[in-house]
Amino acid sequence: LKLKPQSAKAYGGRCESLNGLKQPDKAIVACNDALAINPDDAAATWSKGRAMRQQGQILAALRLFEEATLLQPDFVNAWVDRGSALQEVGRSAEAIEALDQAIALNRNSAEAWSIRGAALWNLGRFDQAVASLDKALEIQPNATGAKALRRQAKEELGY
């Protein structure tokens, strides 16, 4: 930033780093700086959404994830976070649509498959949930929560 103070990409990188450090207030400032330079920066929009989500502002985060996917339709992480946020607010059918888009862009996203399994579970579609969770575990054998949810879905199905 000292070398290129008008670099939206540098501010966006700072935003994402601050998200990783669990400093959402500072991350939002950095994202806003990036967006002031380049309002169409999908990565900064997505990062700001992640910071808002850390603050518990899930609906604001969801709007930003949606905007990021409109700005950059092939942005896998934005689609995954969009699906996850939709799932979190109880919009499981819409979450599945967003996660299917993420999976179409990256078939090896264990996170997308796992969240998709949870959304299917919430809709009572246990057989499809198991298949989605199996795929998540095939990609990442220790996928967070996928094993337990798959076990519960199998119990619902009687096996």
mmCIF file of N, CA and C in Angstrom, residues 69-146:
data_model
loop_
_atom_site.group_PDB
_atom_site.id
_atom_site.type_symbol
_atom_site.label_atom_id
_atom_site.label_comp_id
_atom_site.label_asym_id
_atom_site.label_seq_id
_atom_site.Cartn_x
_atom_site.Cartn_y
_atom_site.Cartn_z
ATOM 1 N N THR A 69 -21.240 -12.677 -6.664
ATOM 2 C CA THR A 69 -21.497 -13.663 -7.721
ATOM 3 C C THR A 69 -22.053 -13.005 -8.984
ATOM 4 N N LEU A 70 -22.707 -11.879 -8.831
ATOM 5 C CA LEU A 70 -23.170 -11.133 -10.011
ATOM 6 C C LEU A 70 -21.991 -10.448 -10.700
ATOM 7 N N LEU A 71 -21.074 -9.908 -9.908
ATOM 8 C CA LEU A 71 -19.900 -9.242 -10.468
ATOM 9 C C LEU A 71 -18.962 -10.226 -11.163
ATOM 10 N N GLN A 72 -18.858 -11.427 -10.559
ATOM 11 C CA GLN A 72 -17.947 -12.441 -11.109
ATOM 12 C C GLN A 72 -18.639 -13.805 -11.015
ATOM 13 N N PRO A 73 -19.381 -14.180 -12.049
ATOM 14 C CA PRO A 73 -20.177 -15.409 -11.998
ATOM 15 C C PRO A 73 -19.379 -16.704 -11.801
ATOM 16 N N ASP A 74 -18.082 -16.697 -12.014
ATOM 17 C CA ASP A 74 -17.290 -17.913 -11.820
ATOM 18 C C ASP A 74 -16.523 -17.913 -10.495
ATOM 19 N N PHE A 75 -16.958 -17.109 -9.531
ATOM 20 C CA PHE A 75 -16.280 -16.957 -8.237
ATOM 21 C C PHE A 75 -16.790 -18.044 -7.283
ATOM 22 N N VAL A 76 -16.095 -19.157 -7.264
ATOM 23 C CA VAL A 76 -16.532 -20.333 -6.508
ATOM 24 C C VAL A 76 -16.755 -20.021 -5.029
ATOM 25 N N ASN A 77 -15.782 -19.391 -4.381
ATOM 26 C CA ASN A 77 -15.908 -19.128 -2.941
ATOM 27 C C ASN A 77 -17.107 -18.243 -2.627
ATOM 28 N N ALA A 78 -17.406 -17.310 -3.504
ATOM 29 C CA ALA A 78 -18.580 -16.457 -3.279
ATOM 30 C C ALA A 78 -19.866 -17.275 -3.385
ATOM 31 N N TRP A 79 -19.916 -18.223 -4.336
ATOM 32 C CA TRP A 79 -21.090 -19.099 -4.451
ATOM 33 C C TRP A 79 -21.223 -19.990 -3.219
ATOM 34 N N VAL A 80 -20.104 -20.518 -2.718
ATOM 35 C CA VAL A 80 -20.157 -21.367 -1.520
ATOM 36 C C VAL A 80 -20.665 -20.565 -0.328
ATOM 37 N N ASP A 81 -20.112 -19.363 -0.138
ATOM 38 C CA ASP A 81 -20.553 -18.537 0.987
ATOM 39 C C ASP A 81 -21.994 -18.071 0.814
ATOM 40 N N ARG A 82 -22.392 -17.825 -0.416
ATOM 41 C CA ARG A 82 -23.791 -17.466 -0.678
ATOM 42 C C ARG A 82 -24.703 -18.623 -0.270
ATOM 43 N N GLY A 83 -24.344 -19.835 -0.674
ATOM 44 C CA GLY A 83 -25.130 -21.008 -0.296
ATOM 45 C C GLY A 83 -25.150 -21.236 1.202
ATOM 46 N N SER A 84 -24.003 -21.059 1.828
ATOM 47 C CA SER A 84 -23.906 -21.241 3.271
ATOM 48 C C SER A 84 -24.769 -20.218 4.011
ATOM 49 N N ALA A 85 -24.731 -18.962 3.559
ATOM 50 C CA ALA A 85 -25.527 -17.918 4.206
ATOM 51 C C ALA A 85 -27.026 -18.167 4.001
ATOM 52 N N LEU A 86 -27.401 -18.592 2.799
ATOM 53 C CA LEU A 86 -28.799 -18.928 2.551
ATOM 54 C C LEU A 86 -29.249 -20.067 3.468
ATOM 55 N N GLN A 87 -28.392 -21.044 3.625
ATOM 56 C CA GLN A 87 -28.688 -22.164 4.517
ATOM 57 C C GLN A 87 -28.869 -21.659 5.952
ATOM 58 N N GLU A 88 -27.994 -20.751 6.346
ATOM 59 C CA GLU A 88 -28.036 -20.219 7.710
ATOM 60 C C GLU A 88 -29.328 -19.457 8.004
ATOM 61 N N VAL A 89 -29.892 -18.816 6.996
ATOM 62 C CA VAL A 89 -31.143 -18.066 7.214
ATOM 63 C C VAL A 89 -32.377 -18.899 6.886
ATOM 64 N N GLY A 90 -32.186 -20.206 6.693
ATOM 65 C CA GLY A 90 -33.315 -21.106 6.509
ATOM 66 C C GLY A 90 -33.864 -21.180 5.098
ATOM 67 N N ARG A 91 -33.093 -20.767 4.133
ATOM 68 C CA ARG A 91 -33.535 -20.805 2.735
ATOM 69 C C ARG A 91 -32.794 -21.942 2.013
ATOM 70 N N SER A 92 -33.074 -23.167 2.466
ATOM 71 C CA SER A 92 -32.317 -24.342 2.018
ATOM 72 C C SER A 92 -32.441 -24.608 0.526
ATOM 73 N N ALA A 93 -33.619 -24.443 -0.043
ATOM 74 C CA ALA A 93 -33.777 -24.711 -1.482
ATOM 75 C C ALA A 93 -32.912 -23.759 -2.303
ATOM 76 N N GLU A 94 -32.886 -22.484 -1.924
ATOM 77 C CA GLU A 94 -32.035 -21.517 -2.615
ATOM 78 C C GLU A 94 -30.559 -21.820 -2.366
ATOM 79 N N ALA A 95 -30.259 -22.292 -1.165
ATOM 80 C CA ALA A 95 -28.877 -22.648 -0.838
ATOM 81 C C ALA A 95 -28.377 -23.742 -1.773
ATOM 82 N N ILE A 96 -29.224 -24.737 -2.007
ATOM 83 C CA ILE A 96 -28.840 -25.837 -2.897
ATOM 84 C C ILE A 96 -28.537 -25.312 -4.296
ATOM 85 N N GLU A 97 -29.344 -24.377 -4.776
ATOM 86 C CA GLU A 97 -29.098 -23.793 -6.103
ATOM 87 C C GLU A 97 -27.734 -23.111 -6.155
ATOM 88 N N ALA A 98 -27.413 -22.333 -5.131
ATOM 89 C CA ALA A 98 -26.119 -21.644 -5.095
ATOM 90 C C ALA A 98 -24.971 -22.647 -4.988
ATOM 91 N N LEU A 99 -25.154 -23.664 -4.170
ATOM 92 C CA LEU A 99 -24.103 -24.666 -3.996
ATOM 93 C C LEU A 99 -23.932 -25.510 -5.253
ATOM 94 N N ASP A 100 -25.023 -25.775 -5.953
ATOM 95 C CA ASP A 100 -24.911 -26.482 -7.229
ATOM 96 C C ASP A 100 -24.090 -25.660 -8.233
ATOM 97 N N GLN A 101 -24.249 -24.338 -8.175
ATOM 98 C CA GLN A 101 -23.446 -23.476 -9.049
ATOM 99 C C GLN A 101 -21.967 -23.560 -8.659
ATOM 100 N N ALA A 102 -21.682 -23.541 -7.366
ATOM 101 C CA ALA A 102 -20.291 -23.672 -6.901
ATOM 102 C C ALA A 102 -19.697 -25.004 -7.351
ATOM 103 N N ILE A 103 -20.483 -26.064 -7.227
ATOM 104 C CA ILE A 103 -20.017 -27.401 -7.608
ATOM 105 C C ILE A 103 -19.817 -27.503 -9.115
ATOM 106 N N ALA A 104 -20.674 -26.853 -9.877
ATOM 107 C CA ALA A 104 -20.499 -26.849 -11.336
ATOM 108 C C ALA A 104 -19.178 -26.182 -11.718
ATOM 109 N N LEU A 105 -18.763 -25.205 -10.915
ATOM 110 C CA LEU A 105 -17.500 -24.502 -11.175
ATOM 111 C C LEU A 105 -16.295 -25.252 -10.616
ATOM 112 N N ASN A 106 -16.523 -25.995 -9.530
ATOM 113 C CA ASN A 106 -15.432 -26.754 -8.900
ATOM 114 C C ASN A 106 -15.998 -28.013 -8.253
ATOM 115 N N ARG A 107 -15.939 -29.121 -8.970
ATOM 116 C CA ARG A 107 -16.502 -30.398 -8.481
ATOM 117 C C ARG A 107 -15.787 -30.899 -7.228
ATOM 118 N N ASN A 108 -14.626 -30.341 -6.909
ATOM 119 C CA ASN A 108 -13.843 -30.812 -5.770
ATOM 120 C C ASN A 108 -13.945 -29.906 -4.552
ATOM 121 N N SER A 109 -15.017 -29.157 -4.442
ATOM 122 C CA SER A 109 -15.221 -28.314 -3.266
ATOM 123 C C SER A 109 -15.943 -29.116 -2.187
ATOM 124 N N ALA A 110 -15.165 -29.681 -1.285
ATOM 125 C CA ALA A 110 -15.759 -30.468 -0.196
ATOM 126 C C ALA A 110 -16.716 -29.615 0.626
ATOM 127 N N GLU A 111 -16.372 -28.351 0.809
ATOM 128 C CA GLU A 111 -17.230 -27.456 1.585
ATOM 129 C C GLU A 111 -18.597 -27.304 0.920
ATOM 130 N N ALA A 112 -18.612 -27.123 -0.398
ATOM 131 C CA ALA A 112 -19.886 -26.980 -1.108
ATOM 132 C C ALA A 112 -20.716 -28.252 -0.987
ATOM 133 N N TRP A 113 -20.097 -29.400 -1.186
ATOM 134 C CA TRP A 113 -20.822 -30.675 -1.075
ATOM 135 C C TRP A 113 -21.365 -30.873 0.344
ATOM 136 N N SER A 114 -20.573 -30.512 1.344
ATOM 137 C CA SER A 114 -20.985 -30.700 2.732
ATOM 138 C C SER A 114 -22.161 -29.792 3.102
ATOM 139 N N ILE A 115 -22.072 -28.518 2.736
ATOM 140 C CA ILE A 115 -23.167 -27.585 3.035
ATOM 141 C C ILE A 115 -24.414 -27.983 2.258
ATOM 142 N N ARG A 116 -24.220 -28.444 1.035
ATOM 143 C CA ARG A 116 -25.343 -28.928 0.219
ATOM 144 C C ARG A 116 -26.029 -30.099 0.938
ATOM 145 N N GLY A 117 -25.227 -30.996 1.515
ATOM 146 C CA GLY A 117 -25.791 -32.117 2.271
ATOM 147 C C GLY A 117 -26.629 -31.640 3.442
ATOM 148 N N ALA A 118 -26.160 -30.607 4.133
ATOM 149 C CA ALA A 118 -26.917 -30.053 5.259
ATOM 150 C C ALA A 118 -28.227 -29.425 4.780
ATOM 151 N N ALA A 119 -28.179 -28.749 3.646
ATOM 152 C CA ALA A 119 -29.402 -28.137 3.102
ATOM 153 C C ALA A 119 -30.415 -29.213 2.709
ATOM 154 N N LEU A 120 -29.921 -30.264 2.080
ATOM 155 C CA LEU A 120 -30.803 -31.376 1.715
ATOM 156 C C LEU A 120 -31.395 -32.033 2.965
ATOM 157 N N TRP A 121 -30.585 -32.185 3.995
ATOM 158 C CA TRP A 121 -31.052 -32.719 5.278
ATOM 159 C C TRP A 121 -32.208 -31.867 5.796
ATOM 160 N N ASN A 122 -32.032 -30.551 5.782
ATOM 161 C CA ASN A 122 -33.074 -29.649 6.288
ATOM 162 C C ASN A 122 -34.370 -29.773 5.507
ATOM 163 N N LEU A 123 -34.285 -30.162 4.254
ATOM 164 C CA LEU A 123 -35.478 -30.342 3.426
ATOM 165 C C LEU A 123 -36.051 -31.759 3.539
ATOM 166 N N GLY A 124 -35.424 -32.591 4.382
ATOM 167 C CA GLY A 124 -35.895 -33.958 4.563
ATOM 168 C C GLY A 124 -35.538 -34.883 3.415
ATOM 169 N N ARG A 125 -34.617 -34.485 2.584
ATOM 170 C CA ARG A 125 -34.192 -35.293 1.438
ATOM 171 C C ARG A 125 -32.930 -36.073 1.844
ATOM 172 N N PHE A 126 -33.128 -37.031 2.747
ATOM 173 C CA PHE A 126 -32.020 -37.702 3.413
ATOM 174 C C PHE A 126 -31.158 -38.527 2.470
ATOM 175 N N ASP A 127 -31.769 -39.194 1.497
ATOM 176 C CA ASP A 127 -30.972 -39.990 0.560
ATOM 177 C C ASP A 127 -30.035 -39.101 -0.250
ATOM 178 N N GLN A 128 -30.525 -37.957 -0.696
ATOM 179 C CA GLN A 128 -29.681 -37.026 -1.438
ATOM 180 C C GLN A 128 -28.636 -36.388 -0.524
ATOM 181 N N ALA A 129 -29.021 -36.162 0.735
ATOM 182 C CA ALA A 129 -28.067 -35.611 1.708
ATOM 183 C C ALA A 129 -26.896 -36.570 1.885
ATOM 184 N N VAL A 130 -27.200 -37.865 2.032
ATOM 185 C CA VAL A 130 -26.137 -38.866 2.193
ATOM 186 C C VAL A 130 -25.212 -38.858 0.985
ATOM 187 N N ALA A 131 -25.766 -38.809 -0.203
ATOM 188 C CA ALA A 131 -24.944 -38.823 -1.420
ATOM 189 C C ALA A 131 -24.039 -37.589 -1.470
ATOM 190 N N SER A 132 -24.569 -36.443 -1.112
ATOM 191 C CA SER A 132 -23.786 -35.215 -1.128
ATOM 192 C C SER A 132 -22.685 -35.256 -0.062
ATOM 193 N N LEU A 133 -23.032 -35.737 1.109
ATOM 194 C CA LEU A 133 -22.046 -35.843 2.191
ATOM 195 C C LEU A 133 -20.987 -36.892 1.877
ATOM 196 N N ASP A 134 -21.388 -37.979 1.223
ATOM 197 C CA ASP A 134 -20.405 -38.978 0.780
ATOM 198 C C ASP A 134 -19.379 -38.345 -0.155
ATOM 199 N N LYS A 135 -19.862 -37.497 -1.057
ATOM 200 C CA LYS A 135 -18.960 -36.832 -1.995
ATOM 201 C C LYS A 135 -18.007 -35.897 -1.246
ATOM 202 N N ALA A 136 -18.527 -35.160 -0.269
ATOM 203 C CA ALA A 136 -17.682 -34.271 0.536
ATOM 204 C C ALA A 136 -16.584 -35.060 1.232
ATOM 205 N N LEU A 137 -16.968 -36.213 1.799
ATOM 206 C CA LEU A 137 -15.997 -37.032 2.529
ATOM 207 C C LEU A 137 -15.022 -37.742 1.598
ATOM 208 N N GLU A 138 -15.435 -38.001 0.385
ATOM 209 C CA GLU A 138 -14.526 -38.578 -0.611
ATOM 210 C C GLU A 138 -13.415 -37.570 -0.936
ATOM 211 N N ILE A 139 -13.787 -36.311 -1.036
ATOM 212 C CA ILE A 139 -12.827 -35.259 -1.363
ATOM 213 C C ILE A 139 -11.963 -34.913 -0.154
ATOM 214 N N GLN A 140 -12.618 -34.803 0.999
ATOM 215 C CA GLN A 140 -11.928 -34.416 2.238
ATOM 216 C C GLN A 140 -12.419 -35.321 3.361
ATOM 217 N N PRO A 141 -11.692 -36.398 3.639
ATOM 218 C CA PRO A 141 -12.166 -37.400 4.605
ATOM 219 C C PRO A 141 -12.527 -36.859 5.991
ATOM 220 N N ASN A 142 -11.984 -35.734 6.386
ATOM 221 C CA ASN A 142 -12.311 -35.174 7.698
ATOM 222 C C ASN A 142 -13.139 -33.903 7.580
ATOM 223 N N ALA A 143 -13.984 -33.813 6.547
ATOM 224 C CA ALA A 143 -14.814 -32.618 6.326
ATOM 225 C C ALA A 143 -15.629 -32.323 7.584
ATOM 226 N N THR A 144 -15.539 -31.113 8.049
ATOM 227 C CA THR A 144 -16.174 -30.700 9.288
ATOM 228 C C THR A 144 -17.664 -30.998 9.293
ATOM 229 N N GLY A 145 -18.099 -31.768 10.246
ATOM 230 C CA GLY A 145 -19.513 -32.047 10.438
ATOM 231 C C GLY A 145 -20.135 -33.031 9.465
ATOM 232 N N ALA A 146 -19.457 -33.336 8.374
ATOM 233 C CA ALA A 146 -20.056 -34.185 7.348
ATOM 234 C C ALA A 146 -20.279 -35.615 7.845
#
